[in-house]
Coordinates of C-alpha atoms and ligand atoms in Angstrom, one line a residue:
X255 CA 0.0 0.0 0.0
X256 CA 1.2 3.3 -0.9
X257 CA -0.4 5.7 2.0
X258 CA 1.0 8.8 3.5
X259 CA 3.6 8.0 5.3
X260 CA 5.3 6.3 1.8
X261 CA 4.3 9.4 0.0
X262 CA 6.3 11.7 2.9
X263 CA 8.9 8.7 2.7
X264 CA 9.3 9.2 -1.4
X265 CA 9.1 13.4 -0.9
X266 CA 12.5 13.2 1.3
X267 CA 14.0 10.5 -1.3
X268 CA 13.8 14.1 -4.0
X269 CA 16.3 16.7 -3.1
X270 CA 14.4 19.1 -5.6
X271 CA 11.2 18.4 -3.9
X272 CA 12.8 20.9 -0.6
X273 CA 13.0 23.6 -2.8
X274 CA 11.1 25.9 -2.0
X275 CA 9.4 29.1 -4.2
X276 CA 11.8 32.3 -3.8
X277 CA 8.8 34.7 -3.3
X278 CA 6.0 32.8 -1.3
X279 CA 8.3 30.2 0.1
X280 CA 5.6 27.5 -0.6
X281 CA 7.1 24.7 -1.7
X282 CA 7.4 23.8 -5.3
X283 CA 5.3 21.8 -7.4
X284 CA 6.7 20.3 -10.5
X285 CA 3.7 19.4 -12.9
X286 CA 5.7 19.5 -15.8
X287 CA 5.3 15.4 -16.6
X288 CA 6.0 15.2 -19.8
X289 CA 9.8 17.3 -19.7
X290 CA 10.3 14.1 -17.4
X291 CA 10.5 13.2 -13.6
X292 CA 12.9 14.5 -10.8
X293 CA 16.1 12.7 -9.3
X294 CA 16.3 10.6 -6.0
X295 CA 19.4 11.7 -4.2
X296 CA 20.3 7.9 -4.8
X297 CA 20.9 8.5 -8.4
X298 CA 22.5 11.8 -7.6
X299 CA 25.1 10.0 -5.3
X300 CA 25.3 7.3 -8.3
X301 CA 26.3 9.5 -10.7
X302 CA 28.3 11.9 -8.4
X303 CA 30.3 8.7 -7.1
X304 CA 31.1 7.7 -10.1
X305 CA 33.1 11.1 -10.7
X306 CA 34.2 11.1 -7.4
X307 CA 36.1 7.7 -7.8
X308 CA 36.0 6.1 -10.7
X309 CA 36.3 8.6 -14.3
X310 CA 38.0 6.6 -16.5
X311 CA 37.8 5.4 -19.9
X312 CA 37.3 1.3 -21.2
X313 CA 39.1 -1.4 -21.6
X314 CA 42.1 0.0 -19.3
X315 CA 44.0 -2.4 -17.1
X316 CA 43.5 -0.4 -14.3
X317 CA 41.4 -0.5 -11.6
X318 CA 39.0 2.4 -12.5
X319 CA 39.0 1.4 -16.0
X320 CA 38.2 -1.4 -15.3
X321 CA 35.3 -0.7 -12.5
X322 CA 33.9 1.7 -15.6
X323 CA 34.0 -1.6 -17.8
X324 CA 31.6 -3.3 -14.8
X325 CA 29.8 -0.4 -14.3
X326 CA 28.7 -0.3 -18.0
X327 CA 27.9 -4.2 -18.3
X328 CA 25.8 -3.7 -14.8
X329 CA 24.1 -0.6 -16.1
X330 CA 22.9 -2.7 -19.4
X331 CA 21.8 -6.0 -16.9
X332 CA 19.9 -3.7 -15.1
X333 CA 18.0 -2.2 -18.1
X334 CA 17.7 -5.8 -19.7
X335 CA 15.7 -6.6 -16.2
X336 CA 13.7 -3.5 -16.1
X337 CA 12.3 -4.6 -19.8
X338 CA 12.4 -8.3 -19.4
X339 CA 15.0 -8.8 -21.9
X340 CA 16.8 -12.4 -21.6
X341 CA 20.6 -10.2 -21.5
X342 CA 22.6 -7.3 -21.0
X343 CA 24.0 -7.6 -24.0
X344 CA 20.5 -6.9 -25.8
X345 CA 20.7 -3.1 -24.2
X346 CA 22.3 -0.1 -26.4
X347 CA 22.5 3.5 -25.2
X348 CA 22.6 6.8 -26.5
X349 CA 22.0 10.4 -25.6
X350 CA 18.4 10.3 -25.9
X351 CA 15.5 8.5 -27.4
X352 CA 15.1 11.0 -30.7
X353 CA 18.6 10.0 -31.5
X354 CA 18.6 6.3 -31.5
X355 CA 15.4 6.1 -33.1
X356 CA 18.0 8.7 -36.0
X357 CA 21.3 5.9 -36.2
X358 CA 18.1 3.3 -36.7
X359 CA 16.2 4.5 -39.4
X360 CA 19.1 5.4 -41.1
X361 CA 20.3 1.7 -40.2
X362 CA 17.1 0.3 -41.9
X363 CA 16.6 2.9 -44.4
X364 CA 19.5 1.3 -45.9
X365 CA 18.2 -1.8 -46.3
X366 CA 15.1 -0.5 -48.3
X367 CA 14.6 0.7 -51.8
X368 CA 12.2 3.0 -53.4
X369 CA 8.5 2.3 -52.9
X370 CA 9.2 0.0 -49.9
X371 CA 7.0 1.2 -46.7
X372 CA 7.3 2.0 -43.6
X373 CA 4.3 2.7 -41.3
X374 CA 3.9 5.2 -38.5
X375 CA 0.9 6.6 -36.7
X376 CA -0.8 10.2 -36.0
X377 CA -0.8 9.5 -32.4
X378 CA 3.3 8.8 -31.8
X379 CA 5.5 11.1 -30.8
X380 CA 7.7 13.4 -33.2
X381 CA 10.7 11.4 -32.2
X382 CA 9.0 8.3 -33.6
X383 CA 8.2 9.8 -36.9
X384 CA 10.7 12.0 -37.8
X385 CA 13.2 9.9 -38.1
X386 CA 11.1 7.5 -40.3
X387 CA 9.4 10.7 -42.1
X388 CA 13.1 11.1 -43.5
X389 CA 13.6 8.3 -45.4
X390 CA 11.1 9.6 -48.1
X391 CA 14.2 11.6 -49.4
X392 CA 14.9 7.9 -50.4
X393 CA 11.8 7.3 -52.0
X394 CA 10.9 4.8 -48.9
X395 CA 6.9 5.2 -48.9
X396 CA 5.9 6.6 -45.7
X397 CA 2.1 5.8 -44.6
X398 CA 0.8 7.1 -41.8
X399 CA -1.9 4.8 -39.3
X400 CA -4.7 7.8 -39.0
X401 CA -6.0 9.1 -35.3
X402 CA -9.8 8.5 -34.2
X403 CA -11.9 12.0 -32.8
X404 CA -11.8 9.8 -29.4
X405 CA -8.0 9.7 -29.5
X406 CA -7.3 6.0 -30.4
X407 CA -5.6 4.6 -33.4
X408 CA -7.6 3.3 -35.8
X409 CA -6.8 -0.7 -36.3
X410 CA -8.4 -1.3 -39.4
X411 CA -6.5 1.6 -41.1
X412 CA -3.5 0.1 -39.5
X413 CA -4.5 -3.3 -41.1
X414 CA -5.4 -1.9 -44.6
X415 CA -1.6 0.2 -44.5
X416 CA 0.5 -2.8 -43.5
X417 CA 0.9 -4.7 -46.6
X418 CA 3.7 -6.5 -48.4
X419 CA 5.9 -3.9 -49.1
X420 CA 6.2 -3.0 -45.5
X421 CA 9.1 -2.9 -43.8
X422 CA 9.2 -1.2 -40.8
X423 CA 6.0 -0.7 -38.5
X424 CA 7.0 1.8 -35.7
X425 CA 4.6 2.8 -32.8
X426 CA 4.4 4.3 -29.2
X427 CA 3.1 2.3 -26.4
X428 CA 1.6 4.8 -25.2
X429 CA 1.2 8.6 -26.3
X430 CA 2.2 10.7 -24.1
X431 CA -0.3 13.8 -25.4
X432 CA -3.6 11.9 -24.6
X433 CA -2.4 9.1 -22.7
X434 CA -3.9 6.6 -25.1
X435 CA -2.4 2.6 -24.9
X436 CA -2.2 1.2 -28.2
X437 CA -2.3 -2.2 -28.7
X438 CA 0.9 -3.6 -29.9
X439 CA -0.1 -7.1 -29.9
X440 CA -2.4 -6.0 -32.8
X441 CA 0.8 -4.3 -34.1
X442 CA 3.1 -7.2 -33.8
X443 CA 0.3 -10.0 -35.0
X444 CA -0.1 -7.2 -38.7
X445 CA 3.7 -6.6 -38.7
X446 CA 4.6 -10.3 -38.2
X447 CA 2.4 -11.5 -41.1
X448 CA 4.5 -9.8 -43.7
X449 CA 7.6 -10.0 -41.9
X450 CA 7.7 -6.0 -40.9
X451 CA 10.3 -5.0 -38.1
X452 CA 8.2 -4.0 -35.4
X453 CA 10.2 -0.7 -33.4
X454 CA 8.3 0.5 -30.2
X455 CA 8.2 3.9 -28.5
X456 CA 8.0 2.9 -24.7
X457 CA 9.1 6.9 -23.6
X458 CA 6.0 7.5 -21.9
X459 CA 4.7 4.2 -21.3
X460 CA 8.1 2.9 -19.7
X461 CA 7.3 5.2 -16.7
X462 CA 3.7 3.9 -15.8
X463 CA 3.9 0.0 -16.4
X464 CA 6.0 -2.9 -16.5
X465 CA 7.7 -3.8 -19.6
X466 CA 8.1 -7.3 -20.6
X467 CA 10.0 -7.3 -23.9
X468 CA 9.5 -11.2 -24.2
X469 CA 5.3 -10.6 -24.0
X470 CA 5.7 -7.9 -26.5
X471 CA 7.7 -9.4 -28.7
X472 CA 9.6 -5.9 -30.3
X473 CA 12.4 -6.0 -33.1
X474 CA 13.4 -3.0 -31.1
X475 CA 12.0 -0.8 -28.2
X476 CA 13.1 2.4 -26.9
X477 CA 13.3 4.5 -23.6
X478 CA 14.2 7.3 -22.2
X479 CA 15.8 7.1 -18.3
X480 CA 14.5 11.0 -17.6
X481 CA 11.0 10.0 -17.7
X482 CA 11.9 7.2 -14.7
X483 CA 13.6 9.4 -12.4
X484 CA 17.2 9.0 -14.1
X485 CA 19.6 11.2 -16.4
X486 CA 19.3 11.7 -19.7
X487 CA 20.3 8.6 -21.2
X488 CA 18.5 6.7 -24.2
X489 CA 18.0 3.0 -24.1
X490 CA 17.5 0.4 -26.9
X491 CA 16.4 -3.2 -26.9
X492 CA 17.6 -4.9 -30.2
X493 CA 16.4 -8.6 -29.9
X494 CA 19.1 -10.8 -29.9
X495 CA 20.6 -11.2 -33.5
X496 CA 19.3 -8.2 -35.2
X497 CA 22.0 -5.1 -34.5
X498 CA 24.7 -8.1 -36.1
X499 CA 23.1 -7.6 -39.7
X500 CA 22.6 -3.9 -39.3
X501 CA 24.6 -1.3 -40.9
X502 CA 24.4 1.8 -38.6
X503 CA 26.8 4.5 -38.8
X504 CA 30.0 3.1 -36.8
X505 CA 33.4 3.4 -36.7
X506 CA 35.6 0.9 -37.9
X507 CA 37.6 0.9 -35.0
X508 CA 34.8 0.2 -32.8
X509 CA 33.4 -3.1 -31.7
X510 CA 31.6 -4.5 -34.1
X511 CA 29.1 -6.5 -31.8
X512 CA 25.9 -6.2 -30.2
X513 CA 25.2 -4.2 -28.0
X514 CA 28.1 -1.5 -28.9
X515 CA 27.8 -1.9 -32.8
X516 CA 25.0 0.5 -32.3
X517 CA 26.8 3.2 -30.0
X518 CA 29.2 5.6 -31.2
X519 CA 31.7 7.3 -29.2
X520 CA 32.2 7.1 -25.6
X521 CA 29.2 6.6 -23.4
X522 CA 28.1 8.8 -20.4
X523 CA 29.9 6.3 -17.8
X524 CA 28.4 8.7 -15.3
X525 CA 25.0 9.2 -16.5
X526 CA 25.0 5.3 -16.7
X527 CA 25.7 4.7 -13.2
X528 CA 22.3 7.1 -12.7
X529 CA 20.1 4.6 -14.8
X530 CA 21.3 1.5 -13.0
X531 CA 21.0 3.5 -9.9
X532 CA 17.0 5.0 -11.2
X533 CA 16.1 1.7 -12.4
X534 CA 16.9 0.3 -8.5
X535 CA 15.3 2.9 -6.9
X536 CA 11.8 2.0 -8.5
X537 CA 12.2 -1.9 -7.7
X538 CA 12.8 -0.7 -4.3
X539 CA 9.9 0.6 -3.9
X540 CA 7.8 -2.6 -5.2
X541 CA 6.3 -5.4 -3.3
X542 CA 8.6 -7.6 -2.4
X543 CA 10.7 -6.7 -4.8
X544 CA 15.1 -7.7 -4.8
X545 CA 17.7 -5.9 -6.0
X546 CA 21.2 -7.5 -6.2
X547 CA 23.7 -4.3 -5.4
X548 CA 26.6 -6.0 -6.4
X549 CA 25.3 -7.1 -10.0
X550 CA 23.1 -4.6 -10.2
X551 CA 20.0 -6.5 -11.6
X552 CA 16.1 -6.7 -10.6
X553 CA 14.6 -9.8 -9.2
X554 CA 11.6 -9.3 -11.5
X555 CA 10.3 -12.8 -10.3
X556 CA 9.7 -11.3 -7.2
X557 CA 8.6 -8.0 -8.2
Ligands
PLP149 C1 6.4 9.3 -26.3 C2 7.7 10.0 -26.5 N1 8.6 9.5 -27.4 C3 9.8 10.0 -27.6 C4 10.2 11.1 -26.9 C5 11.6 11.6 -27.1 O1 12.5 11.2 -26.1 P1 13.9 11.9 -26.0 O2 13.7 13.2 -25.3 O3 14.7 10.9 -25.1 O4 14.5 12.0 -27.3 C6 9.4 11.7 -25.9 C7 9.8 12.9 -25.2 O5 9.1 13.6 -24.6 C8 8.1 11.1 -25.7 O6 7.2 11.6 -24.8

């Protein structure tokens, strides 16, 4: 039960939440949902301790080179349990949502000629069309699943667009304008049938239910760790043996495997530690719910 003596419990967890308004001195309210949540102090230590004692680049043989190598491995077994991915090794991330769901449509785009489809909706987010709005420079044919006046997707529109030229079908979970759940086993069963990748925007949904990649059944999903109390950090599930035959833009000099064959550059070691840290703050809080410190990953069994 989640009463008032949690609620006063949760306030004190939120440095930001004792700040109070310079004129009135009331306390502030942040209402602003959608620019994302505020930060425990646990994730501020995380990412703060990780400055403290342990900056360091990868693949060093020294001690805080190596700690950053554990840290990053932890930080992508504790996302792969927060989605209900089978590994670690299934996690990519990035600076933010908008710019994974970039490096992958210009991944897939390359895999498509001209008059191949791709399907989005009216409801998703600009982040999940833009990037797929693009490829029409490539003569990819972009169709769009239309919006209902009550604020739901329109399935049969979605059945009648998803055809045999579709390659891609890309969707939120849920929007984050009007709330709406979509159905993405609806999704997956259309997208399946022709042998569409199905991508899924879990931004706004990620923060209000469980995610359970193996019931969902994604190509991809992404998520964004500010809207669940972390940094600013985007996260990717690739299920396992896709990024391998992907081109995205990489380095040659980079590894070529999954999960890293779809990150660029160095990571945000620090703002990693914050997700792993976010991410264990909110199994805390559930019933009966474990979290291992030292590995870093959620008992969702128990959760
Ligand atoms: C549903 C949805 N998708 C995608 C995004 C973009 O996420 P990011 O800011 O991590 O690029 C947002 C951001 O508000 C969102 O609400």
């Amino acid at each position: 039960m989640f009463g008032e003596n949690e609620a006063r419990r949760c306030r004190a967890d939120f440095p930001s939440l004792a700040r109070r308004h310079e004129g009135n001195r009331r306390p502030l309210a942040y209402l602003d949902g959608p620019a994302g949540t505020q930060v425990p102090a646990a994730v501020i230590e995380a990412i703060a301790g990780y400055y403290r004692s342990c900056n360091a680049n990868t693949h060093g043989q020294f001690a805080t080179s190596r700690e950053s190598d554990a840290l990053i491995a932890a930080a992508r077994e504790t996302a792969a349990a927060f989605l209900g991915a089978p590994t670690g090794r299934t996690i990519s991330f990035g600076q933010n949502m908008t710019t994974l769901c970039y490096s992958l449509s210009h991944a897939l785009g390359r895999e498509l000629a001209a008059g191949d489809e791709v399907v989005i909706t009216q409801l998703d987010h600009e982040a999940n069309r833009g990037p797929w709005i693009g490829l029409r420079e490539r003569g990819v044919n972009v169709k769009e699943v239309r919006l209902r006046p009550d604020g739901r997707l329109d399935y049969e529109d979605m059945a009648a667009k998803i055809g045999p030229r579709t390659h891609v079908v890309a969707m939120g979970l849920s929007s984050n304008a009007l709330g709406t759940v979509n159905d993405a086993a609806v999704a997956r069963a259309l997208s399946r049938a022709v042998g569409a990748i199905l991508v899924l925007d879990a931004v706004h949904y990620a923060p209000h239910f469980p995610i359970d990649v193996a019931a969902l059944d994604p190509d991809y999903l992404l998520c964004s760790a500010y809207k669940f109390y972390g940094p600013h950090v985007g996260i990717l599930y690739a299920r396992p043996g896709l990024l391998e035959k992907l081109e995205p833009d990489r380095l040659r000099t980079q590894d070529q495997t999954a999960p890293e064959r779809f990150e660029t550059g160095t990571l945000n070691h620090a703002a990693l530690a914050g997700v792993k840290a976010a991410i264990e703050y909110m199994a805390a809080w559930g019933d009966g719910c474990q979290v291992t410190a030292v590995t870093g990953t959620v008992d969702r069994a128990r959760c």
